[in-house]
Amino acid sequence: MKYFRLVWSNLLRKKTRTTLTIGSFAVALFLFGLLVTIQTAFNQGVEVAGVDRLVVRNKISLIMPLPLSYEEQMLQIPGVKAVTFATWFGGYYQDPKNFFPQFAIQKETWLKMYPEFQVPKDEWSAFLADREACIVGRKTAQKYGIKVGDRIPIVASIWGGVWEFNVRGIYTGARTEDDTTQLWFRWDYLDERRQWGKGTVGWYVVRVENPDDAMAVAKAIDERFANSSWETKTDTERAFAAGFVKQMGNIKLLILVIGGVVFFTLLLVTGNTLAMSVRERTGELAVLKTLGFTDVAVLWLVLGESLLYSAQGGILGLAAVKLFTLHGDPTGGFLPLFYLPPSKMVLGLLVALATGAAAGVIPAVLAMRLRIVDALRRV
Amino acid sequence: MVRVDGKGNTGALVQVRSLDKTYQRGSQEVHVLRGLNLDVERGEFVAFMGPSGSGKTTLLNLLGGLDLPSRGSITVDGDEITHLSGPKLAAWRARHVGFVFQMYNLLPVLTAFQNVELPLLLTRLGKADRRRHVEIALDLVGLSDRLDHYPRQLSGGQEQRVSIARAVVADPTFLLCDEPTGDLDRKSAGEVMALLERLSAEFGKTILMVTHDPRAAERAGTVLHLEKGELVEGQGGS
Ligand SMILES: Nc1ncnc2c1ncn2[C@@H]1O[C@H](COP(=O)(O)OP(=O)(O)OP(=O)(O)O)[C@@H](O)[C@H]1O
Ligand SMILES: [Mg+2]
């Protein structure tokens, strides 16, 4: 620690250069954090998805419905433990750009299927007791200032008209990653009020007895309904979510390439800056060695300098991302899980330090190898 | 007694025997030191003189463990430093040698206080003890009112006094000074020499100093001349 001052005072030597170096780290880490946040947002759905849940949809297209009668039939297939269903409502609240998902849900089985979603008991009872009731996710409730007891209008783009719902509860997620942007209302109410499509559901969600048998059960379901007029396509929830992500292209690769280029550039720029700084003060480094600082100590002084640049820049950049994500999803509903997880912040800091160390290695070794007599003669 | 004939008694603080230093310059060998002998006892103040290029700095670097000889041995206080290498030599320098250079060689990013504290960072002294030592050393060189000044805020003479404070702060076995007044005006040079003289007379410091300046050499107890790679006594030679 007593050497810290020595390293620190070298940072103050050329303030502009130091600021720029720290700035490049900050910008790179900001970009890194942002990319990771976006990637997390895309993948979170996949990671959060239950391993023991299957999604059964119409084989032709996701927007085609399935008959209500499938619920009973699926429950008879071996390996199926529970079934629930939902229908996409596709409306908006007040303004078309206020997008959040609304599901008409099967009220008896929905929460049993999704234990990660939590609703206070009394609120859930109130929901069951009121045909026009709805439950709103915490994030959406916060965003639009929706409270229990409110009556909120949803413009139904698919079914027509303005539907008003009584907010009977707010649901929360057991984990930060859980999506709390949805609105649920009762499927029986939807079916009663809509003009067409009566007696159909959007998709089924099936819980299997044993996750290991998930694929076999999925196959059994699709076979059961093959050659009917409503053929099904069954996937694990994870595959279903990943299918969504795949439509966005290979985001991971994109992030790796962009990130790689940025950090490689950073490596060269910082390495060059440090090498320059070492070259400028060969005399001083030689003096330190003269005073009895070992070669290895001098190596650490230079490396420490590089690590200080990267740590400061890294913290700045990641803090900026954190601030940015505090406002939540900037795309207005497209990436509901827009946040930078702490584990990824730690990862970012490690990446910054690793880049700092890599950039500092060559200059540090140059400083270490410096021979006193040669360096002093050059002064 | 300072001797240059290699016959000093075994108790001498510094014993140099048959020291050779050869530099390779292209295909040519430059013999700078040839069979040099030297004995310096504790508390002596020795000045080395000689024409430019005669090898004074080379000799001082060898005595300070900054470089290794081609042949021969140097023993300081019983340690044969010509056998030490790497980290051991660095530790030996930290413990035994105080360097003073012509160009002061202070670190520009550190204050006078921090510059003087540098050698103490390599000791086990705690913060408070380091502060006390640094203050004593800067007081000794008459700069207690300049603790927080950076080198660029000091005159050449003051810088050199700070560097002397840095050289003595860890109480080394001896001081090695390479033209300590070479870059100073007459008045500052006088002050620096008075300081070295006082360190020798009052504190019994052993000092080996290279100088071109006869007035500076006068202050030393012994003046030696470097001629043809060997040391000779007296005022002869150049
Ligand atoms: N690394 C080196 N490689 C080749 N020759 C060297 C090297 N270091 C010193 N020399 C040569 O050795 C000789 C002695 O140099 P040194 O610096 O010891 O002289 P000096 O007596 O200190 O001179 P000055 O009074 O100018 O400081 C010179 O001829 C110099 O050119
Ligand atoms: Mg010289």
XYZ file of C-alpha atoms and ligand atoms in Angstrom:
649
model
C 0.000 0.000 0.000
C 2.847 2.385 0.706
C 3.802 2.117 -2.962
C 0.331 3.215 -4.001
C 1.264 6.892 -3.750
C 4.204 6.304 -6.018
C 2.025 4.678 -8.677
C -0.692 7.250 -8.215
C 1.621 10.239 -8.602
C 2.674 8.889 -11.982
C -0.937 9.065 -13.117
C -0.942 12.752 -12.242
C 2.167 13.362 -14.335
C 0.280 14.040 -17.554
C -3.299 14.744 -16.668
C -4.568 14.946 -20.234
C -3.016 11.660 -21.176
C -4.320 10.013 -18.023
C -7.808 11.395 -18.583
C -7.839 10.164 -22.161
C -6.615 6.717 -21.218
C -9.149 6.364 -18.434
C -11.729 7.768 -20.829
C -11.030 5.102 -23.446
C -11.458 2.420 -20.812
C -14.695 4.032 -19.675
C -16.092 4.204 -23.199
C -15.082 0.620 -23.962
C -16.605 -0.640 -20.747
C -19.757 1.369 -21.341
C -20.093 -0.338 -24.694
C -19.307 -3.696 -23.149
C -21.896 -3.188 -20.420
C -24.517 -2.096 -22.915
C -23.922 -5.071 -25.201
C -24.016 -7.441 -22.265
C -27.239 -5.842 -21.066
C -28.838 -6.294 -24.462
C -27.602 -9.847 -24.719
C -28.836 -10.575 -21.206
C -32.195 -9.092 -22.097
C -32.479 -11.404 -25.075
C -31.220 -14.485 -23.337
C -32.806 -13.946 -19.961
C -36.077 -15.268 -21.338
C -34.255 -18.402 -22.355
C -32.398 -18.769 -19.090
C -35.455 -18.086 -16.987
C -37.586 -20.545 -18.909
C -38.573 -23.600 -16.902
C -36.944 -26.887 -17.851
C -40.053 -28.875 -17.037
C -42.495 -26.775 -19.064
C -43.587 -27.341 -22.644
C -45.311 -24.852 -24.880
C -47.894 -26.327 -27.242
C -48.884 -24.148 -30.170
C -50.623 -24.478 -33.475
C -48.305 -26.174 -35.965
C -49.071 -23.694 -38.727
C -48.337 -20.522 -36.834
C -48.123 -19.030 -33.415
C -51.063 -16.780 -34.142
C -53.377 -19.679 -35.043
C -55.429 -20.938 -32.083
C -56.026 -24.422 -30.638
C -59.356 -25.877 -29.408
C -60.231 -25.765 -25.726
C -60.908 -29.510 -25.742
C -57.176 -30.283 -25.955
C -56.750 -29.537 -22.243
C -58.575 -32.716 -21.161
C -56.921 -34.811 -23.853
C -53.409 -33.677 -22.954
C -53.915 -34.436 -19.277
C -54.410 -38.080 -20.283
C -51.035 -38.341 -22.020
C -48.507 -40.178 -19.784
C -45.858 -37.867 -18.339
C -48.099 -34.798 -18.359
C -48.567 -33.451 -14.849
C -50.460 -30.211 -15.372
C -51.849 -28.061 -18.172
C -52.755 -24.406 -18.422
C -53.429 -22.097 -21.347
C -53.516 -18.486 -22.397
C -54.515 -16.282 -25.298
C -52.658 -13.281 -26.599
C -54.734 -10.138 -26.251
C -52.445 -7.717 -28.090
C -53.939 -4.472 -26.898
C -52.419 -1.272 -25.683
C -52.874 1.045 -22.772
C -53.745 4.665 -23.654
C -51.214 4.946 -26.468
C -50.105 2.389 -29.121
C -46.485 2.808 -28.095
C -47.273 1.762 -24.513
C -46.528 -1.836 -25.244
C -46.675 -4.638 -22.689
C -47.967 -8.180 -23.115
C -51.536 -8.971 -22.071
C -52.632 -12.565 -21.617
C -56.063 -13.986 -21.099
C -55.229 -16.801 -18.668
C -56.844 -19.931 -17.339
C -57.460 -18.707 -13.816
C -57.463 -22.069 -11.975
C -54.172 -23.406 -13.286
C -52.047 -20.432 -14.291
C -50.256 -19.662 -11.019
C -49.617 -23.343 -10.314
C -47.785 -23.488 -13.621
C -45.695 -20.406 -12.833
C -44.541 -20.598 -9.197
C -41.982 -17.857 -9.932
C -44.827 -15.344 -10.178
C -46.162 -14.263 -6.812
C -49.503 -12.651 -6.003
C -50.724 -11.907 -2.470
C -53.502 -14.368 -1.480
C -56.226 -11.770 -0.918
C -55.485 -10.103 -4.235
C -55.721 -13.418 -6.037
C -59.075 -14.174 -4.362
C -60.342 -10.784 -5.473
C -59.194 -11.635 -9.004
C -61.092 -14.920 -8.967
C -64.222 -13.176 -7.713
C -64.420 -10.483 -10.408
C -64.972 -11.335 -14.101
C -63.477 -8.030 -15.251
C -60.446 -8.327 -12.985
C -56.814 -8.163 -14.027
C -53.416 -8.631 -12.405
C -50.559 -6.368 -13.460
C -46.825 -7.054 -13.200
C -44.841 -4.880 -10.833
C -42.711 -3.268 -13.540
C -45.633 -2.266 -15.726
C -47.604 -1.084 -12.691
C -44.694 1.129 -11.687
C -44.138 2.431 -15.171
C -47.712 3.603 -15.672
C -48.536 4.314 -12.063
C -51.213 1.595 -11.972
C -52.510 0.725 -8.498
C -54.780 -1.957 -7.073
C -58.350 -0.683 -7.329
C -57.778 1.231 -10.572
C -60.036 0.620 -13.544
C -57.855 0.680 -16.640
C -58.896 0.766 -20.305
C -57.060 -1.435 -22.840
C -57.637 -0.838 -26.515
C -58.090 -4.274 -28.056
C -56.459 -4.154 -31.482
C -57.329 -7.783 -32.236
C -60.772 -8.147 -30.655
C -62.030 -4.598 -31.147
C -63.262 -1.985 -28.752
C -61.940 -0.688 -25.469
C -61.933 -3.229 -22.653
C -61.903 -1.981 -19.098
C -60.358 -4.050 -16.344
C -60.364 -3.725 -12.575
C -56.835 -4.017 -11.222
C -57.182 -6.573 -8.410
C -53.536 -7.321 -7.778
C -49.876 -6.768 -8.608
C -47.642 -9.749 -9.240
C -43.915 -9.861 -8.549
C -41.127 -12.164 -9.702
C -39.240 -14.410 -7.316
C -36.013 -13.477 -9.136
C -34.870 -10.198 -10.690
C -34.816 -11.894 -14.082
C -38.511 -12.757 -13.971
C -40.612 -10.780 -16.396
C -43.023 -8.566 -14.476
C -44.303 -6.531 -17.398
C -47.324 -8.679 -18.209
C -51.016 -8.085 -17.605
C -53.261 -11.067 -16.946
C -57.023 -11.178 -17.118
C -59.527 -14.015 -17.165
C -59.813 -16.141 -20.271
C -63.478 -16.932 -19.440
C -64.199 -13.207 -19.656
C -62.427 -12.951 -23.010
C -64.308 -15.905 -24.396
C -67.637 -14.571 -23.229
C -67.131 -11.116 -24.669
C -65.299 -11.715 -27.945
C -67.240 -11.954 -31.195
C -65.196 -14.661 -32.875
C -62.751 -17.403 -32.036
C -64.904 -18.589 -29.164
C -63.786 -21.861 -27.566
C -60.163 -21.545 -28.664
C -56.971 -20.782 -26.803
C -53.714 -19.233 -28.002
C -51.355 -21.855 -26.635
C -51.062 -24.446 -23.929
C -48.371 -24.741 -21.317
C -47.723 -28.262 -20.062
C -45.732 -29.323 -17.026
C -44.055 -32.726 -17.368
C -43.534 -35.153 -14.496
C -39.831 -35.473 -15.229
C -37.774 -32.905 -17.167
C -35.680 -35.736 -18.624
C -38.747 -36.993 -20.478
C -39.661 -33.544 -21.824
C -38.742 -34.363 -25.406
C -40.612 -37.669 -25.379
C -43.732 -36.061 -23.935
C -43.549 -33.264 -26.508
C -43.419 -35.871 -29.241
C -46.342 -37.796 -27.738
C -48.471 -34.626 -27.669
C -47.753 -33.780 -31.307
C -48.493 -37.381 -32.332
C -51.733 -37.370 -30.386
C -53.037 -34.458 -32.481
C -51.426 -35.369 -35.788
C -53.822 -35.579 -38.701
C -56.446 -33.561 -36.823
C -57.559 -30.229 -38.179
C -55.574 -28.529 -35.395
C -52.107 -30.024 -35.478
C -49.702 -28.956 -32.745
C -46.053 -28.080 -32.420
C -44.621 -28.661 -28.949
C -41.315 -27.307 -27.678
C -39.683 -26.964 -24.313
C -40.219 -23.489 -22.991
C -36.502 -22.925 -23.333
C -36.457 -23.875 -26.994
C -39.543 -21.728 -27.485
C -37.819 -18.714 -25.944
C -34.588 -19.409 -27.802
C -36.558 -19.543 -31.052
C -37.635 -16.003 -30.340
C -34.044 -14.972 -29.766
C -32.864 -16.682 -32.920
C -35.073 -14.411 -34.959
C -32.879 -11.548 -33.790
C -29.838 -13.064 -35.454
C -26.760 -14.291 -33.742
C -26.487 -11.603 -31.155
C -23.823 -13.312 -29.159
C -21.471 -13.449 -32.127
C -22.173 -9.835 -32.950
C -21.367 -8.815 -29.403
C -18.200 -10.883 -29.372
C -16.977 -9.316 -32.601
C -17.751 -5.735 -31.596
C -16.403 -6.279 -28.099
C -13.297 -7.985 -29.425
C -12.460 -5.160 -31.801
C -13.020 -2.529 -29.133
C -10.825 -4.256 -26.579
C -8.092 -4.992 -29.073
C -7.987 -1.308 -30.002
C -7.964 -0.399 -26.346
C -5.095 -2.777 -25.791
C -2.987 -1.149 -28.501
C -3.786 2.411 -27.471
C -3.129 1.830 -23.780
C -0.072 -0.294 -24.436
C 1.369 2.458 -26.597
C 0.583 5.156 -24.053
C 2.276 3.180 -21.321
C 5.280 2.332 -23.454
C 5.668 6.042 -24.198
C 5.364 6.900 -20.569
C 7.992 4.314 -19.638
C 10.352 5.525 -22.350
C 10.011 9.087 -21.109
C 11.153 8.196 -17.656
C 13.816 5.549 -18.074
C 16.013 7.815 -15.953
C 13.527 7.861 -13.114
C 13.033 4.117 -13.225
C 16.803 3.699 -13.139
C 16.965 5.969 -10.097
C 14.407 3.793 -8.329
C 16.517 0.754 -9.087
C 19.606 2.592 -7.861
C 17.849 3.234 -4.575
C 17.318 -0.485 -4.208
C 13.944 -1.136 -5.838
C 14.202 -4.573 -7.442
C 13.470 -5.235 -11.104
C 10.291 -7.007 -10.107
C 9.173 -4.083 -7.949
C 9.624 -1.750 -10.914
C 7.642 -4.177 -13.078
C 4.776 -3.979 -10.612
C 4.918 -0.200 -10.461
C 4.298 0.013 -14.204
C 1.738 -2.777 -14.188
C 0.018 -1.147 -11.229
C -0.261 2.050 -13.221
C -1.950 0.193 -16.054
C -4.304 -1.564 -13.654
C -5.216 1.756 -12.073
C -6.127 3.214 -15.457
C -8.268 0.228 -16.313
C -9.939 -0.063 -12.916
C -10.944 3.589 -12.872
C -12.119 3.567 -16.469
C -13.923 0.290 -15.944
C -15.781 1.506 -12.880
C -16.759 4.730 -14.632
C -18.009 2.944 -17.740
C -19.967 0.306 -15.862
C -21.466 2.910 -13.528
C -22.655 4.791 -16.605
C -24.328 1.635 -17.943
C -25.938 1.046 -14.557
C -27.328 4.575 -14.593
C -28.527 4.084 -18.137
C -30.341 0.860 -17.318
C -31.967 2.366 -14.227
C -34.460 3.964 -16.575
C -35.347 0.497 -17.743
C -36.068 -0.670 -21.250
C -35.181 2.109 -23.737
C -37.009 0.310 -26.567
C -40.420 0.749 -25.008
C -41.290 -2.851 -24.302
C -39.158 -4.772 -26.737
C -36.578 -5.732 -24.085
C -38.579 -6.016 -20.868
C -35.646 -7.423 -18.869
C -33.244 -4.562 -19.515
C -30.725 -4.485 -16.691
C -27.070 -5.216 -15.988
C -26.761 -8.120 -13.534
C -24.112 -7.742 -10.782
C -22.324 -10.853 -12.031
C -21.884 -9.183 -15.425
C -20.580 -6.027 -13.743
C -17.949 -8.106 -11.998
C -17.186 -9.750 -15.327
C -16.834 -6.305 -16.926
C -14.426 -5.170 -14.251
C -12.383 -8.337 -14.691
C -12.296 -7.805 -18.448
C -11.118 -4.218 -17.868
C -8.398 -5.344 -15.464
C -7.314 -8.118 -17.799
C -7.059 -5.628 -20.660
C -5.122 -3.268 -18.399
C -2.760 -6.043 -17.387
C -2.281 -7.184 -20.987
C -1.599 -3.621 -22.127
C 0.849 -3.116 -19.273
C 2.856 -6.283 -19.751
C 5.238 -5.153 -22.473
C 6.002 -1.716 -20.986
C 6.379 -3.308 -17.555
C 8.832 -5.877 -18.860
C 10.758 -3.114 -20.649
C 10.957 -1.257 -17.342
C 12.016 -4.401 -15.547
C 14.797 -5.168 -18.029
C 16.149 -1.633 -17.960
C 19.823 -1.642 -16.964
C 20.686 1.106 -14.514
C 24.009 2.163 -15.983
C 22.665 2.408 -19.520
C 19.624 4.352 -18.432
C 21.606 6.768 -16.288
C 24.030 7.466 -19.107
C 21.107 8.368 -21.358
C 19.771 10.987 -18.932
C 44.323 5.648 5.665
C 43.399 5.435 2.014
C 45.659 3.138 0.006
C 45.820 2.374 -3.682
C 48.496 -0.339 -3.615
C 46.238 -3.211 -2.664
C 48.020 -3.714 0.638
C 45.495 -2.228 3.041
C 44.620 -4.114 6.215
C 41.646 -6.425 6.219
C 39.625 -4.096 8.407
C 39.155 -1.460 5.694
C 35.520 -0.641 4.962
C 35.985 -0.713 1.212
C 38.485 -3.081 -0.369
C 38.945 -3.106 -4.126
C 41.330 -5.664 -5.596
C 42.645 -5.912 -9.174
C 39.553 -4.383 -10.625
C 39.188 -4.550 -14.417
C 36.377 -3.092 -16.431
C 36.263 -3.576 -20.164
C 33.556 -2.250 -22.439
C 32.862 -3.715 -25.821
C 32.387 -1.045 -28.422
C 31.682 -2.772 -31.686
C 34.614 -5.074 -32.327
C 36.881 -2.943 -30.168
C 37.529 -3.492 -26.460
C 37.871 -0.421 -24.271
C 39.858 -1.091 -21.112
C 38.604 1.537 -18.700
C 39.882 0.137 -15.406
C 42.987 -2.041 -15.284
C 43.951 -3.781 -12.069
C 42.668 -0.997 -9.871
C 43.222 -1.300 -6.098
C 41.671 0.785 -3.361
C 41.271 0.654 0.413
C 39.054 3.142 2.193
C 38.522 3.075 5.925
C 35.383 4.007 7.743
C 34.744 7.734 8.041
C 37.051 8.834 5.251
C 36.209 11.447 2.641
C 37.831 10.632 -0.696
C 37.717 12.641 -3.909
C 38.398 11.060 -7.302
C 39.663 13.286 -10.066
C 40.714 12.630 -13.606
C 40.081 13.687 -17.156
C 36.755 13.103 -18.818
C 36.448 9.512 -19.958
C 39.021 8.225 -17.514
C 36.490 5.942 -15.854
C 35.442 7.800 -12.703
C 31.744 7.154 -13.167
C 32.517 3.588 -14.119
C 34.405 3.103 -10.854
C 31.632 4.682 -8.805
C 28.987 2.505 -10.476
C 30.992 -0.584 -9.628
C 31.475 0.528 -6.023
C 27.729 1.139 -5.744
C 26.762 -2.226 -7.145
C 25.109 -0.713 -10.212
C 27.324 -2.663 -12.566
C 29.582 -5.707 -12.387
C 33.350 -5.657 -13.095
C 35.001 -7.734 -15.785
C 37.486 -9.025 -13.216
C 38.524 -8.384 -9.641
C 36.600 -7.953 -6.454
C 34.962 -5.289 -4.326
C 34.306 -5.936 -0.657
C 32.277 -3.517 1.430
C 31.984 -4.029 5.162
C 32.791 -7.703 4.709
C 30.331 -8.341 1.863
C 31.868 -9.200 -1.464
C 29.363 -7.438 -3.675
C 30.910 -8.671 -6.890
C 29.338 -12.014 -6.062
C 25.863 -10.668 -5.523
C 23.303 -10.420 -8.274
C 19.790 -9.250 -9.052
C 17.498 -8.767 -6.072
C 20.324 -9.401 -3.566
C 22.347 -6.580 -5.043
C 19.297 -4.318 -4.988
C 18.754 -5.107 -1.319
C 22.412 -4.469 -0.620
C 22.233 -1.060 -2.348
C 19.156 -0.113 -0.383
C 20.890 -0.965 2.869
C 24.432 0.301 2.274
C 24.674 2.946 -0.432
C 23.533 6.546 -0.667
C 23.807 7.969 -4.184
C 24.151 11.622 -5.153
C 24.195 12.408 -8.892
C 25.260 15.440 -10.843
C 21.741 15.936 -12.218
C 20.106 15.396 -8.770
C 17.782 12.756 -10.273
C 14.797 13.535 -8.114
C 11.431 12.172 -9.234
C 9.552 15.184 -10.628
C 6.139 13.815 -9.656
C 7.027 13.538 -5.990
C 7.467 16.303 -3.431
C 10.758 16.827 -1.613
C 9.314 14.884 1.298
C 8.209 11.969 -0.883
C 11.523 11.883 -2.724
C 13.434 11.632 0.517
C 10.998 9.013 1.777
C 11.637 6.686 -1.201
C 14.547 4.706 0.299
C 12.558 4.253 3.500
C 9.720 2.575 1.598
C 12.110 -0.346 1.216
C 12.582 -0.640 4.976
C 10.188 -1.956 7.595
C 9.666 1.468 9.121
C 6.077 2.479 9.738
C 4.554 5.662 8.460
C 5.249 7.747 11.563
C 8.860 6.599 11.777
C 9.380 7.338 8.094
C 8.015 10.835 8.572
C 10.357 11.439 11.511
C 13.409 10.252 9.558
C 12.516 12.330 6.507
C 12.032 15.442 8.610
C 15.384 14.966 10.319
C 17.129 14.471 6.979
C 15.534 17.525 5.386
C 16.285 19.544 8.481
C 19.920 18.478 8.214
C 20.173 19.880 4.696
C 18.344 23.045 5.766
C 15.121 22.477 3.834
C 12.548 21.752 6.527
C 10.425 24.534 5.074
C 10.309 22.911 1.618
C 8.720 19.532 2.433
C 5.839 19.947 0.034
C 7.733 21.563 -2.810
C 8.111 19.710 -6.069
C 11.580 19.563 -7.645
C 10.617 22.123 -10.291
C 9.807 24.565 -7.494
C 13.336 24.294 -6.101
C 16.658 25.792 -7.211
C 19.433 23.510 -8.430
C 21.271 23.817 -5.147
C 18.124 23.002 -3.193
C 17.413 20.023 -5.415
C 20.894 18.710 -4.788
C 20.423 19.146 -1.054
C 17.163 17.192 -1.251
C 19.011 14.459 -3.101
C 21.663 14.441 -0.350
C 18.877 14.118 2.211
C 17.539 11.177 0.188
C 21.029 9.645 0.143
C 21.497 9.803 3.912
C 17.944 9.218 5.164
C 18.307 5.438 5.475
C 21.710 5.850 7.168
C 23.759 3.991 4.534
C 27.251 2.640 5.048
C 28.732 5.100 2.573
C 27.862 7.894 0.176
C 28.788 7.835 -3.502
C 28.682 11.254 -5.180
C 29.240 11.678 -8.910
C 30.131 15.314 -9.575
C 27.622 16.593 -7.013
C 28.527 20.215 -7.774
C 28.992 19.774 -11.514
C 25.783 21.502 -12.412
C 25.726 24.188 -9.724
C 26.816 27.799 -9.521
C 29.653 28.654 -7.201
C 27.549 29.637 -4.232
C 25.292 26.567 -4.351
C 28.318 24.374 -4.943
C 29.885 25.844 -1.805
C 26.766 25.041 0.203
C 26.615 21.473 -1.056
C 30.300 20.936 -0.298
C 29.887 22.401 3.171
C 27.079 19.959 3.727
C 29.147 16.960 2.601
C 32.014 18.136 4.743
C 29.724 18.363 7.710
C 28.346 14.863 7.082
C 31.905 13.618 7.092
C 33.237 15.582 10.048
C 30.203 15.668 12.301
C 28.466 12.378 11.453
C 31.515 10.353 10.469
C 30.024 9.420 7.096
C 32.271 7.656 4.625
C 32.122 9.592 1.368
C 33.511 8.739 -2.065
C 33.121 11.632 -4.463
C 33.976 12.179 -8.120
C 34.659 15.786 -9.051
C 36.281 17.999 -11.646
C 36.284 20.954 -9.324
C 39.573 21.481 -7.400
C 37.748 23.636 -4.849
C 35.418 20.725 -4.119
C 38.282 18.243 -3.996
C 40.018 20.441 -1.425
C 37.311 19.640 1.098
C 38.059 15.911 0.927
C 40.644 14.319 3.194
C 42.239 12.462 0.308
C 42.370 13.201 -3.399
C 43.024 10.333 -5.820
C 43.615 10.552 -9.548
C 42.427 8.062 -12.075
C 45.102 7.555 -14.673
C 45.307 4.841 -17.297
C 42.796 2.727 -15.440
C 44.513 2.952 -12.074
C 44.332 5.224 -9.066
C 47.309 7.324 -8.004
C 47.702 9.500 -4.934
C 48.589 13.155 -4.664
C 48.138 16.208 -6.815
C 50.061 14.904 -9.775
C 48.646 14.001 -13.167
C 46.089 16.129 -14.918
N 28.210 1.195 -21.682
C 29.361 1.572 -22.261
N 29.716 1.053 -23.453
C 30.855 1.414 -24.045
N 31.727 2.293 -23.519
C 31.424 2.854 -22.336
C 30.225 2.526 -21.654
N 30.205 3.229 -20.490
C 31.354 3.967 -20.484
N 32.066 3.744 -21.574
C 33.353 4.346 -21.866
O 34.203 4.168 -20.762
C 35.003 5.293 -20.560
C 34.834 5.813 -19.140
O 33.585 6.376 -18.970
P 33.130 7.100 -17.632
O 31.782 7.574 -17.807
O 33.424 6.194 -16.505
O 34.125 8.335 -17.594
P 34.174 9.525 -16.564
O 35.539 9.550 -16.024
O 33.061 9.462 -15.622
O 33.968 10.775 -17.526
P 33.266 12.170 -17.226
O 34.240 12.957 -16.417
O 33.057 12.763 -18.586
O 32.013 11.883 -16.512
C 34.600 6.315 -21.616
O 35.514 6.238 -22.670
C 33.258 5.839 -22.050
O 33.041 6.170 -23.396
Mg 31.347 10.621 -15.191
